[in-house]
N, C-alpha and C. Protein backbone atom coordinates (compact mmCIF):
# COMPACT_ATOMS: atom_id res chain seq x y z
N MET A 1 75.35 24.68 55.48
CA MET A 1 74.00 24.15 55.59
C MET A 1 74.04 22.87 56.42
N TYR A 2 73.08 22.73 57.32
CA TYR A 2 72.97 21.52 58.13
C TYR A 2 71.89 20.62 57.54
N VAL A 3 72.30 19.46 57.06
CA VAL A 3 71.35 18.51 56.48
C VAL A 3 71.17 17.28 57.35
N GLY A 4 71.85 17.21 58.48
CA GLY A 4 71.76 16.03 59.34
C GLY A 4 72.48 14.84 58.73
N ARG A 5 71.98 13.65 59.01
CA ARG A 5 72.57 12.45 58.44
C ARG A 5 72.22 12.38 56.96
N PHE A 6 73.14 11.82 56.14
CA PHE A 6 72.82 11.67 54.73
C PHE A 6 73.54 10.48 54.12
N ILE A 7 72.94 9.98 53.03
CA ILE A 7 73.52 8.88 52.28
C ILE A 7 73.64 9.30 50.82
N VAL A 8 74.61 8.69 50.16
CA VAL A 8 74.73 8.77 48.71
C VAL A 8 74.77 7.34 48.21
N VAL A 9 73.84 7.00 47.34
CA VAL A 9 73.76 5.65 46.80
C VAL A 9 73.97 5.73 45.30
N ALA A 10 74.87 4.89 44.80
CA ALA A 10 75.14 4.77 43.37
C ALA A 10 74.85 3.31 42.99
N PRO A 11 74.81 2.99 41.70
CA PRO A 11 74.51 1.60 41.31
C PRO A 11 75.48 0.56 41.89
N ASP A 12 76.73 0.94 42.13
CA ASP A 12 77.74 -0.02 42.57
C ASP A 12 78.36 0.29 43.92
N ARG A 13 77.88 1.34 44.60
CA ARG A 13 78.49 1.73 45.87
C ARG A 13 77.55 2.67 46.62
N ALA A 14 77.87 2.87 47.91
CA ALA A 14 77.07 3.78 48.74
C ALA A 14 77.92 4.27 49.90
N ALA A 15 77.54 5.42 50.43
CA ALA A 15 78.24 5.98 51.58
C ALA A 15 77.23 6.69 52.48
N TYR A 16 77.59 6.77 53.76
CA TYR A 16 76.71 7.36 54.78
C TYR A 16 77.55 8.24 55.69
N ARG A 17 77.02 9.43 56.02
CA ARG A 17 77.70 10.30 56.98
C ARG A 17 76.78 10.67 58.12
N VAL A 18 77.30 10.53 59.31
CA VAL A 18 76.63 11.03 60.51
C VAL A 18 77.05 12.49 60.66
N SER A 19 76.08 13.37 60.73
CA SER A 19 76.30 14.78 61.04
C SER A 19 75.38 15.05 62.23
N SER A 20 75.89 15.74 63.23
CA SER A 20 75.06 15.94 64.41
C SER A 20 75.46 17.17 65.19
N ARG A 21 74.46 17.93 65.59
CA ARG A 21 74.67 19.06 66.49
C ARG A 21 74.54 18.61 67.94
N SER A 22 73.68 17.63 68.19
CA SER A 22 73.35 17.22 69.56
C SER A 22 74.24 16.11 70.12
N PHE A 23 74.67 15.18 69.26
CA PHE A 23 75.43 14.02 69.72
C PHE A 23 76.66 13.82 68.83
N PRO A 24 77.67 14.72 68.95
CA PRO A 24 78.83 14.63 68.07
C PRO A 24 79.85 13.56 68.46
N ASN A 25 79.77 13.03 69.65
CA ASN A 25 80.77 12.08 70.12
C ASN A 25 80.40 10.65 69.75
N ARG A 26 80.52 10.36 68.44
CA ARG A 26 80.22 9.02 67.94
C ARG A 26 81.26 8.62 66.91
N LYS A 27 81.33 7.32 66.66
CA LYS A 27 82.24 6.79 65.65
C LYS A 27 81.61 5.54 65.05
N VAL A 28 82.18 5.09 63.94
CA VAL A 28 81.74 3.85 63.31
C VAL A 28 82.76 2.77 63.63
N ILE A 29 82.26 1.61 64.09
CA ILE A 29 83.12 0.46 64.38
C ILE A 29 82.57 -0.76 63.65
N GLU A 30 83.42 -1.77 63.49
CA GLU A 30 82.97 -3.06 62.96
C GLU A 30 82.56 -3.91 64.16
N ARG A 31 81.36 -4.51 64.06
CA ARG A 31 80.88 -5.35 65.16
C ARG A 31 80.01 -6.46 64.58
N ASP A 32 80.42 -7.69 64.79
CA ASP A 32 79.65 -8.86 64.35
C ASP A 32 79.31 -8.80 62.86
N GLY A 33 80.26 -8.36 62.03
CA GLY A 33 80.04 -8.33 60.60
C GLY A 33 79.27 -7.13 60.09
N SER A 34 78.89 -6.23 60.97
CA SER A 34 78.17 -5.02 60.59
C SER A 34 79.02 -3.81 60.94
N LEU A 35 78.76 -2.69 60.30
CA LEU A 35 79.36 -1.44 60.72
C LEU A 35 78.31 -0.72 61.56
N THR A 36 78.73 -0.26 62.73
CA THR A 36 77.80 0.23 63.74
C THR A 36 78.23 1.60 64.24
N VAL A 37 77.28 2.51 64.35
CA VAL A 37 77.53 3.82 64.96
C VAL A 37 77.39 3.65 66.46
N VAL A 38 78.42 4.06 67.20
CA VAL A 38 78.42 3.94 68.66
C VAL A 38 78.97 5.22 69.28
N PRO A 39 78.62 5.49 70.54
CA PRO A 39 79.21 6.64 71.23
C PRO A 39 80.70 6.41 71.47
N THR A 40 81.48 7.48 71.47
CA THR A 40 82.89 7.38 71.84
C THR A 40 82.98 7.31 73.36
N ALA A 41 84.18 7.04 73.85
CA ALA A 41 84.39 6.98 75.30
C ALA A 41 84.10 8.32 75.97
N GLU A 42 84.25 9.42 75.22
CA GLU A 42 84.03 10.76 75.78
C GLU A 42 82.56 11.18 75.80
N ALA A 43 81.71 10.42 75.16
CA ALA A 43 80.29 10.80 75.04
C ALA A 43 79.59 10.73 76.38
N PRO A 44 78.73 11.71 76.67
CA PRO A 44 77.95 11.63 77.90
C PRO A 44 76.93 10.49 77.79
N GLU A 45 76.58 9.91 78.91
CA GLU A 45 75.59 8.85 78.89
C GLU A 45 74.24 9.39 78.46
N THR A 46 73.51 8.56 77.71
CA THR A 46 72.19 8.96 77.24
C THR A 46 71.32 7.71 77.09
N ASP A 47 70.03 7.91 77.22
CA ASP A 47 69.09 6.82 76.97
C ASP A 47 68.40 7.00 75.61
N ASN A 48 68.94 7.90 74.77
CA ASN A 48 68.38 8.16 73.46
C ASN A 48 68.54 6.90 72.59
N PRO A 49 67.43 6.33 72.09
CA PRO A 49 67.52 5.09 71.33
C PRO A 49 68.05 5.26 69.91
N TYR A 50 68.27 6.51 69.47
CA TYR A 50 68.69 6.77 68.09
C TYR A 50 70.19 7.04 67.96
N ILE A 51 70.95 6.87 69.03
CA ILE A 51 72.38 7.20 69.03
C ILE A 51 73.24 6.07 68.48
N SER A 52 72.90 4.84 68.76
CA SER A 52 73.71 3.69 68.35
C SER A 52 72.87 2.73 67.52
N TYR A 53 73.42 2.30 66.38
CA TYR A 53 72.67 1.43 65.47
C TYR A 53 73.61 0.89 64.39
N ASN A 54 73.21 -0.23 63.78
CA ASN A 54 73.93 -0.73 62.62
C ASN A 54 73.63 0.21 61.45
N CYS A 55 74.67 0.75 60.83
CA CYS A 55 74.48 1.67 59.71
C CYS A 55 74.82 1.03 58.37
N LEU A 56 75.47 -0.13 58.39
CA LEU A 56 75.83 -0.80 57.14
C LEU A 56 75.93 -2.30 57.38
N ARG A 57 75.18 -3.04 56.58
CA ARG A 57 75.24 -4.51 56.64
C ARG A 57 75.22 -5.06 55.23
N THR A 58 75.78 -6.23 55.06
CA THR A 58 75.66 -6.95 53.80
C THR A 58 74.92 -8.26 54.07
N THR A 59 74.23 -8.74 53.04
CA THR A 59 73.53 -10.01 53.20
C THR A 59 74.54 -11.15 53.26
N GLU A 60 74.12 -12.24 53.87
CA GLU A 60 75.03 -13.39 54.03
C GLU A 60 75.53 -13.91 52.70
N ALA A 61 74.70 -13.90 51.68
CA ALA A 61 75.10 -14.39 50.36
C ALA A 61 75.95 -13.37 49.61
N GLY A 62 76.11 -12.17 50.16
CA GLY A 62 76.93 -11.16 49.52
C GLY A 62 76.31 -10.53 48.29
N GLU A 63 74.99 -10.59 48.18
CA GLU A 63 74.31 -10.04 47.00
C GLU A 63 73.89 -8.58 47.17
N HIS A 64 73.72 -8.15 48.42
CA HIS A 64 73.24 -6.80 48.69
C HIS A 64 74.01 -6.18 49.85
N ALA A 65 74.11 -4.86 49.79
CA ALA A 65 74.58 -4.07 50.93
C ALA A 65 73.47 -3.08 51.27
N VAL A 66 73.28 -2.86 52.57
CA VAL A 66 72.24 -1.94 53.05
C VAL A 66 72.92 -0.89 53.91
N ILE A 67 72.53 0.38 53.70
CA ILE A 67 73.13 1.49 54.43
C ILE A 67 72.01 2.41 54.90
N GLY A 68 72.15 3.00 56.08
CA GLY A 68 71.09 3.88 56.56
C GLY A 68 71.40 4.51 57.90
N ASN A 69 70.46 5.34 58.36
CA ASN A 69 70.67 6.13 59.57
C ASN A 69 69.99 5.58 60.81
N GLY A 70 69.67 4.28 60.83
CA GLY A 70 69.02 3.76 62.03
C GLY A 70 68.72 2.28 61.96
N THR A 71 67.85 1.86 62.86
CA THR A 71 67.56 0.43 63.02
C THR A 71 66.89 -0.19 61.81
N GLN A 72 66.44 0.61 60.85
CA GLN A 72 65.84 0.06 59.64
C GLN A 72 66.82 -0.77 58.83
N VAL A 73 68.12 -0.58 59.01
CA VAL A 73 69.12 -1.34 58.27
C VAL A 73 68.95 -2.84 58.54
N ASP A 74 68.64 -3.22 59.77
CA ASP A 74 68.51 -4.63 60.11
C ASP A 74 67.32 -5.30 59.43
N PRO A 75 66.09 -4.79 59.53
CA PRO A 75 64.98 -5.47 58.86
C PRO A 75 65.09 -5.43 57.33
N ILE A 76 65.67 -4.40 56.78
CA ILE A 76 65.87 -4.38 55.32
C ILE A 76 66.79 -5.54 54.93
N THR A 77 67.88 -5.69 55.65
CA THR A 77 68.83 -6.79 55.37
C THR A 77 68.14 -8.14 55.55
N GLU A 78 67.37 -8.30 56.61
CA GLU A 78 66.69 -9.57 56.87
C GLU A 78 65.69 -9.89 55.77
N LYS A 79 64.95 -8.91 55.29
CA LYS A 79 64.00 -9.14 54.20
C LYS A 79 64.72 -9.54 52.91
N LEU A 80 65.84 -8.90 52.62
CA LEU A 80 66.63 -9.28 51.45
C LEU A 80 67.10 -10.73 51.55
N GLU A 81 67.52 -11.14 52.75
CA GLU A 81 67.96 -12.52 52.96
C GLU A 81 66.82 -13.52 52.79
N LEU A 82 65.58 -13.06 53.01
CA LEU A 82 64.40 -13.92 52.81
C LEU A 82 63.95 -13.95 51.35
N GLY A 83 64.62 -13.16 50.50
CA GLY A 83 64.29 -13.18 49.09
C GLY A 83 63.42 -12.05 48.59
N TYR A 84 63.11 -11.07 49.43
CA TYR A 84 62.32 -9.92 48.99
C TYR A 84 63.09 -9.16 47.91
N PRO A 85 62.40 -8.61 46.92
CA PRO A 85 63.07 -7.68 46.00
C PRO A 85 63.57 -6.47 46.79
N ALA A 86 64.67 -5.88 46.35
CA ALA A 86 65.29 -4.77 47.08
C ALA A 86 64.32 -3.62 47.31
N ARG A 87 63.55 -3.25 46.30
CA ARG A 87 62.61 -2.13 46.45
C ARG A 87 61.59 -2.42 47.53
N ASP A 88 61.07 -3.64 47.55
CA ASP A 88 60.06 -4.01 48.54
C ASP A 88 60.64 -4.06 49.95
N ALA A 89 61.83 -4.63 50.10
CA ALA A 89 62.47 -4.70 51.42
C ALA A 89 62.68 -3.30 51.98
N LEU A 90 63.11 -2.39 51.12
CA LEU A 90 63.35 -1.01 51.53
C LEU A 90 62.05 -0.31 51.89
N ALA A 91 61.06 -0.37 51.00
CA ALA A 91 59.79 0.33 51.23
C ALA A 91 59.05 -0.22 52.44
N GLU A 92 58.95 -1.54 52.56
CA GLU A 92 58.20 -2.12 53.68
C GLU A 92 58.84 -1.80 55.02
N SER A 93 60.16 -1.87 55.08
CA SER A 93 60.84 -1.61 56.36
C SER A 93 60.74 -0.13 56.76
N LEU A 94 60.94 0.76 55.80
CA LEU A 94 60.80 2.19 56.11
C LEU A 94 59.38 2.52 56.55
N LEU A 95 58.40 1.98 55.84
CA LEU A 95 57.01 2.25 56.20
C LEU A 95 56.67 1.68 57.57
N ALA A 96 57.14 0.47 57.86
CA ALA A 96 56.83 -0.17 59.15
C ALA A 96 57.44 0.60 60.32
N LEU A 97 58.69 1.05 60.17
CA LEU A 97 59.35 1.75 61.28
C LEU A 97 58.98 3.22 61.34
N ASP A 98 58.63 3.82 60.20
CA ASP A 98 58.21 5.20 60.10
C ASP A 98 59.35 6.14 60.52
N TYR A 99 59.11 7.43 60.50
CA TYR A 99 60.13 8.40 60.89
C TYR A 99 60.38 8.26 62.39
N GLU A 100 61.51 8.79 62.84
CA GLU A 100 61.86 8.70 64.26
C GLU A 100 60.97 9.62 65.07
N LYS A 101 60.49 9.13 66.17
CA LYS A 101 59.59 9.91 67.04
C LYS A 101 60.42 10.69 68.06
N ASP A 102 61.29 11.56 67.54
CA ASP A 102 62.10 12.42 68.40
C ASP A 102 61.55 13.85 68.30
N ASP A 103 62.27 14.80 68.88
CA ASP A 103 61.80 16.19 68.87
C ASP A 103 61.75 16.81 67.48
N TYR A 104 62.44 16.19 66.52
CA TYR A 104 62.54 16.76 65.17
C TYR A 104 61.79 15.94 64.11
N ASP A 105 61.11 14.87 64.53
CA ASP A 105 60.47 13.96 63.57
C ASP A 105 61.47 13.57 62.49
N THR A 106 62.66 13.15 62.91
CA THR A 106 63.75 12.84 62.00
C THR A 106 63.37 11.75 61.02
N PRO A 107 63.51 12.00 59.73
CA PRO A 107 63.24 10.96 58.74
C PRO A 107 64.24 9.80 58.85
N ARG A 108 63.82 8.65 58.39
CA ARG A 108 64.72 7.50 58.25
C ARG A 108 65.12 7.46 56.78
N ILE A 109 66.41 7.25 56.54
CA ILE A 109 66.93 7.14 55.19
C ILE A 109 67.65 5.81 55.05
N ALA A 110 67.62 5.23 53.87
CA ALA A 110 68.31 3.96 53.64
C ALA A 110 68.54 3.76 52.16
N GLY A 111 69.51 2.92 51.85
CA GLY A 111 69.80 2.56 50.48
C GLY A 111 70.18 1.10 50.39
N VAL A 112 69.94 0.51 49.22
CA VAL A 112 70.33 -0.86 48.94
C VAL A 112 71.17 -0.85 47.67
N VAL A 113 72.33 -1.51 47.73
CA VAL A 113 73.18 -1.70 46.56
C VAL A 113 73.15 -3.18 46.22
N GLY A 114 72.86 -3.48 44.97
CA GLY A 114 72.80 -4.86 44.50
C GLY A 114 72.65 -4.88 43.00
N GLU A 115 72.05 -5.94 42.47
CA GLU A 115 71.78 -5.97 41.03
C GLU A 115 70.98 -4.75 40.61
N GLU A 116 70.03 -4.37 41.44
CA GLU A 116 69.31 -3.11 41.30
C GLU A 116 69.54 -2.35 42.59
N SER A 117 69.79 -1.06 42.48
CA SER A 117 70.07 -0.25 43.66
C SER A 117 68.96 0.78 43.86
N TYR A 118 68.66 1.06 45.13
CA TYR A 118 67.57 1.96 45.49
C TYR A 118 67.98 2.85 46.64
N VAL A 119 67.32 3.99 46.73
CA VAL A 119 67.46 4.90 47.85
C VAL A 119 66.05 5.22 48.35
N GLY A 120 65.91 5.39 49.67
CA GLY A 120 64.59 5.68 50.21
C GLY A 120 64.63 6.56 51.43
N ILE A 121 63.49 7.18 51.70
CA ILE A 121 63.32 8.02 52.89
C ILE A 121 61.87 7.92 53.32
N VAL A 122 61.65 7.87 54.63
CA VAL A 122 60.31 8.02 55.16
C VAL A 122 60.34 9.25 56.07
N ARG A 123 59.49 10.21 55.70
CA ARG A 123 59.34 11.46 56.45
C ARG A 123 57.95 11.46 57.08
N ARG A 124 57.69 12.46 57.88
CA ARG A 124 56.37 12.60 58.48
C ARG A 124 55.28 12.66 57.41
N ASP A 125 55.59 13.22 56.24
CA ASP A 125 54.59 13.44 55.20
C ASP A 125 54.73 12.57 53.96
N ALA A 126 55.72 11.67 53.90
CA ALA A 126 55.90 10.91 52.67
C ALA A 126 56.82 9.71 52.85
N LEU A 127 56.64 8.75 51.97
CA LEU A 127 57.57 7.63 51.78
C LEU A 127 58.01 7.70 50.33
N LEU A 128 59.32 7.84 50.10
CA LEU A 128 59.87 7.91 48.75
C LEU A 128 60.90 6.80 48.58
N VAL A 129 60.77 6.01 47.53
CA VAL A 129 61.75 4.98 47.19
C VAL A 129 62.00 5.11 45.70
N GLU A 130 63.28 5.29 45.34
CA GLU A 130 63.61 5.50 43.93
C GLU A 130 64.75 4.59 43.50
N ALA A 131 64.66 4.07 42.28
CA ALA A 131 65.76 3.32 41.68
C ALA A 131 66.92 4.29 41.45
N VAL A 132 68.13 3.79 41.56
CA VAL A 132 69.32 4.61 41.43
C VAL A 132 70.06 4.23 40.15
N GLU A 133 70.30 5.22 39.32
CA GLU A 133 71.08 5.01 38.10
C GLU A 133 72.34 5.88 38.08
N GLU A 134 72.43 6.80 39.03
CA GLU A 134 73.59 7.68 39.20
C GLU A 134 73.68 7.99 40.69
N PRO A 135 74.83 8.48 41.17
CA PRO A 135 74.91 8.81 42.59
C PRO A 135 73.76 9.73 43.00
N THR A 136 73.06 9.32 44.06
CA THR A 136 71.85 10.01 44.52
C THR A 136 71.96 10.25 46.01
N LEU A 137 71.72 11.48 46.43
CA LEU A 137 71.81 11.88 47.83
C LEU A 137 70.41 12.06 48.41
N VAL A 138 70.25 11.64 49.65
CA VAL A 138 69.07 12.00 50.42
C VAL A 138 69.52 12.19 51.87
N ALA A 139 68.98 13.23 52.51
CA ALA A 139 69.39 13.60 53.86
C ALA A 139 68.16 13.70 54.76
N THR A 140 68.41 13.73 56.05
CA THR A 140 67.30 13.81 57.00
C THR A 140 66.67 15.20 57.04
N TYR A 141 67.44 16.25 56.72
CA TYR A 141 66.91 17.61 56.74
C TYR A 141 67.36 18.35 55.48
N GLU A 142 66.59 19.34 55.06
CA GLU A 142 66.89 20.22 53.94
C GLU A 142 66.91 19.50 52.59
N LYS A 143 67.63 18.43 52.46
CA LYS A 143 67.73 17.68 51.19
C LYS A 143 67.02 16.33 51.38
N ASP A 144 65.74 16.40 51.76
CA ASP A 144 65.00 15.19 52.12
C ASP A 144 64.18 14.60 50.97
N THR A 145 64.57 14.94 49.74
CA THR A 145 64.05 14.31 48.53
C THR A 145 65.27 13.85 47.73
N PRO A 146 65.31 12.60 47.26
CA PRO A 146 66.48 12.13 46.53
C PRO A 146 66.85 13.05 45.37
N GLU A 147 68.16 13.34 45.25
CA GLU A 147 68.66 14.21 44.18
C GLU A 147 70.02 13.73 43.71
N ALA A 148 70.30 13.92 42.43
CA ALA A 148 71.59 13.55 41.88
C ALA A 148 72.69 14.37 42.55
N THR A 149 73.86 13.74 42.71
CA THR A 149 75.00 14.40 43.34
C THR A 149 76.27 13.77 42.80
N ALA A 150 77.40 14.33 43.16
CA ALA A 150 78.69 13.76 42.78
C ALA A 150 79.16 12.78 43.85
N LEU A 151 79.81 11.72 43.43
CA LEU A 151 80.53 10.80 44.32
C LEU A 151 81.73 10.33 43.52
N GLU A 152 82.83 11.03 43.67
CA GLU A 152 84.01 10.79 42.85
C GLU A 152 84.74 9.51 43.23
N ALA A 153 84.90 9.28 44.52
CA ALA A 153 85.68 8.13 44.99
C ALA A 153 84.96 6.82 44.69
N THR A 154 85.73 5.77 44.52
CA THR A 154 85.15 4.44 44.32
C THR A 154 85.62 3.45 45.39
N ALA A 155 86.75 3.70 46.04
CA ALA A 155 87.23 2.85 47.13
C ALA A 155 86.50 3.26 48.41
N PRO A 156 86.07 2.29 49.23
CA PRO A 156 85.26 2.60 50.41
C PRO A 156 85.88 3.61 51.38
N ASP A 157 87.15 3.46 51.74
CA ASP A 157 87.75 4.42 52.67
C ASP A 157 87.74 5.83 52.08
N ALA A 158 88.03 5.94 50.78
CA ALA A 158 88.04 7.25 50.12
C ALA A 158 86.63 7.83 50.03
N MET A 159 85.63 6.99 49.78
CA MET A 159 84.24 7.48 49.75
C MET A 159 83.83 8.01 51.11
N ALA A 160 84.17 7.27 52.17
CA ALA A 160 83.81 7.71 53.52
C ALA A 160 84.46 9.06 53.81
N ARG A 161 85.71 9.20 53.45
CA ARG A 161 86.40 10.48 53.68
C ARG A 161 85.78 11.59 52.83
N GLU A 162 85.43 11.27 51.56
CA GLU A 162 84.81 12.27 50.69
C GLU A 162 83.51 12.80 51.30
N LEU A 163 82.67 11.90 51.83
CA LEU A 163 81.43 12.36 52.45
C LEU A 163 81.71 13.14 53.73
N TYR A 164 82.65 12.67 54.53
CA TYR A 164 82.99 13.37 55.77
C TYR A 164 83.43 14.80 55.47
N GLU A 165 84.19 14.97 54.39
CA GLU A 165 84.75 16.29 54.06
C GLU A 165 83.82 17.14 53.19
N ARG A 166 82.66 16.61 52.84
CA ARG A 166 81.72 17.40 52.04
C ARG A 166 81.36 18.67 52.81
N ASP A 167 81.14 19.76 52.08
CA ASP A 167 80.92 21.07 52.69
C ASP A 167 79.51 21.19 53.26
N LEU A 168 79.24 20.37 54.26
CA LEU A 168 77.98 20.41 55.00
C LEU A 168 78.34 20.39 56.48
N GLU A 169 77.54 21.02 57.30
CA GLU A 169 77.90 21.27 58.69
C GLU A 169 77.87 20.03 59.59
N HIS A 170 78.71 20.07 60.61
CA HIS A 170 78.75 19.15 61.75
C HIS A 170 79.06 17.69 61.41
N PRO A 171 80.15 17.42 60.63
CA PRO A 171 80.50 16.02 60.38
C PRO A 171 80.94 15.32 61.65
N VAL A 172 80.57 14.05 61.77
CA VAL A 172 80.93 13.25 62.94
C VAL A 172 81.75 12.04 62.52
N CYS A 173 81.22 11.23 61.59
CA CYS A 173 81.89 10.04 61.10
C CYS A 173 81.21 9.60 59.81
N ALA A 174 81.85 8.67 59.09
CA ALA A 174 81.27 8.22 57.82
C ALA A 174 81.70 6.79 57.54
N THR A 175 80.91 6.12 56.69
CA THR A 175 81.21 4.77 56.27
C THR A 175 80.79 4.60 54.82
N ALA A 176 81.33 3.59 54.16
CA ALA A 176 81.00 3.37 52.75
C ALA A 176 81.16 1.90 52.39
N VAL A 177 80.56 1.54 51.24
CA VAL A 177 80.60 0.17 50.75
C VAL A 177 80.67 0.21 49.22
N ALA A 178 81.39 -0.75 48.64
CA ALA A 178 81.50 -0.85 47.18
C ALA A 178 81.47 -2.32 46.77
N ARG A 179 80.81 -2.57 45.63
CA ARG A 179 80.79 -3.92 45.07
C ARG A 179 82.19 -4.28 44.61
N SER A 180 82.56 -5.55 44.82
CA SER A 180 83.90 -5.98 44.45
C SER A 180 83.92 -7.49 44.25
N ASN A 181 84.18 -7.94 43.04
CA ASN A 181 84.37 -9.37 42.77
C ASN A 181 83.30 -10.25 43.40
N GLY A 182 82.04 -9.95 43.16
CA GLY A 182 80.96 -10.78 43.69
C GLY A 182 80.66 -10.57 45.16
N GLY A 183 81.24 -9.57 45.78
CA GLY A 183 80.99 -9.28 47.19
C GLY A 183 81.06 -7.79 47.42
N PHE A 184 81.37 -7.40 48.64
CA PHE A 184 81.45 -5.98 48.98
C PHE A 184 82.66 -5.71 49.85
N ARG A 185 83.23 -4.53 49.67
CA ARG A 185 84.30 -4.03 50.54
C ARG A 185 83.74 -2.82 51.28
N THR A 186 84.15 -2.64 52.52
CA THR A 186 83.65 -1.52 53.33
C THR A 186 84.82 -0.68 53.83
N GLY A 187 84.50 0.54 54.22
CA GLY A 187 85.49 1.43 54.79
C GLY A 187 84.83 2.44 55.71
N THR A 188 85.62 3.06 56.56
CA THR A 188 85.11 4.07 57.48
C THR A 188 86.08 5.24 57.57
N TYR A 189 85.57 6.35 58.05
CA TYR A 189 86.41 7.51 58.37
C TYR A 189 85.79 8.16 59.59
N ASN A 190 86.54 8.19 60.69
CA ASN A 190 86.05 8.75 61.94
C ASN A 190 86.64 10.11 62.26
N GLY A 191 87.11 10.80 61.22
CA GLY A 191 87.61 12.15 61.41
C GLY A 191 89.01 12.26 61.91
N THR A 192 89.73 11.18 61.93
CA THR A 192 91.13 11.24 62.39
C THR A 192 92.04 10.49 61.46
């Protein structure tokens, strides 16, 4: 089954996987304190604005981590740094940016891990934001309503690999974050 990009958010950790039929030549790198999806050296040039973006950021105070499939990660993080409650930062940013205006009306998905953790999606027909009490998955296609799922790993590199290896089509790369001693640890898996 092809579900596109997806996240799993739990109360203390989260992970994100890029799955793509159209743009498989991407990887996650660390850049300026954020984890960013970028084209690989082998990727053909494109002017598609949805190919490269920060997919994981933490707030400067280390109270929250934000994960998602696009540019919404930045304003969610900025709102959290301004003191917005996590639910509001997530809902307002998803609503403001709306779904991606591409050929597929791709939903935007995002999650916040902190004292309270949330998962959200904005689709062409809905905005859903839910508190997370157990690992919860939401994807851009097919599984576009938050649903409980398994997330066995707790270490970030292992979580990223677990999502990458999940039995869903067209894995490209993955990243993850976990709360640790008053801060966050991150990890990635680029399929190698």
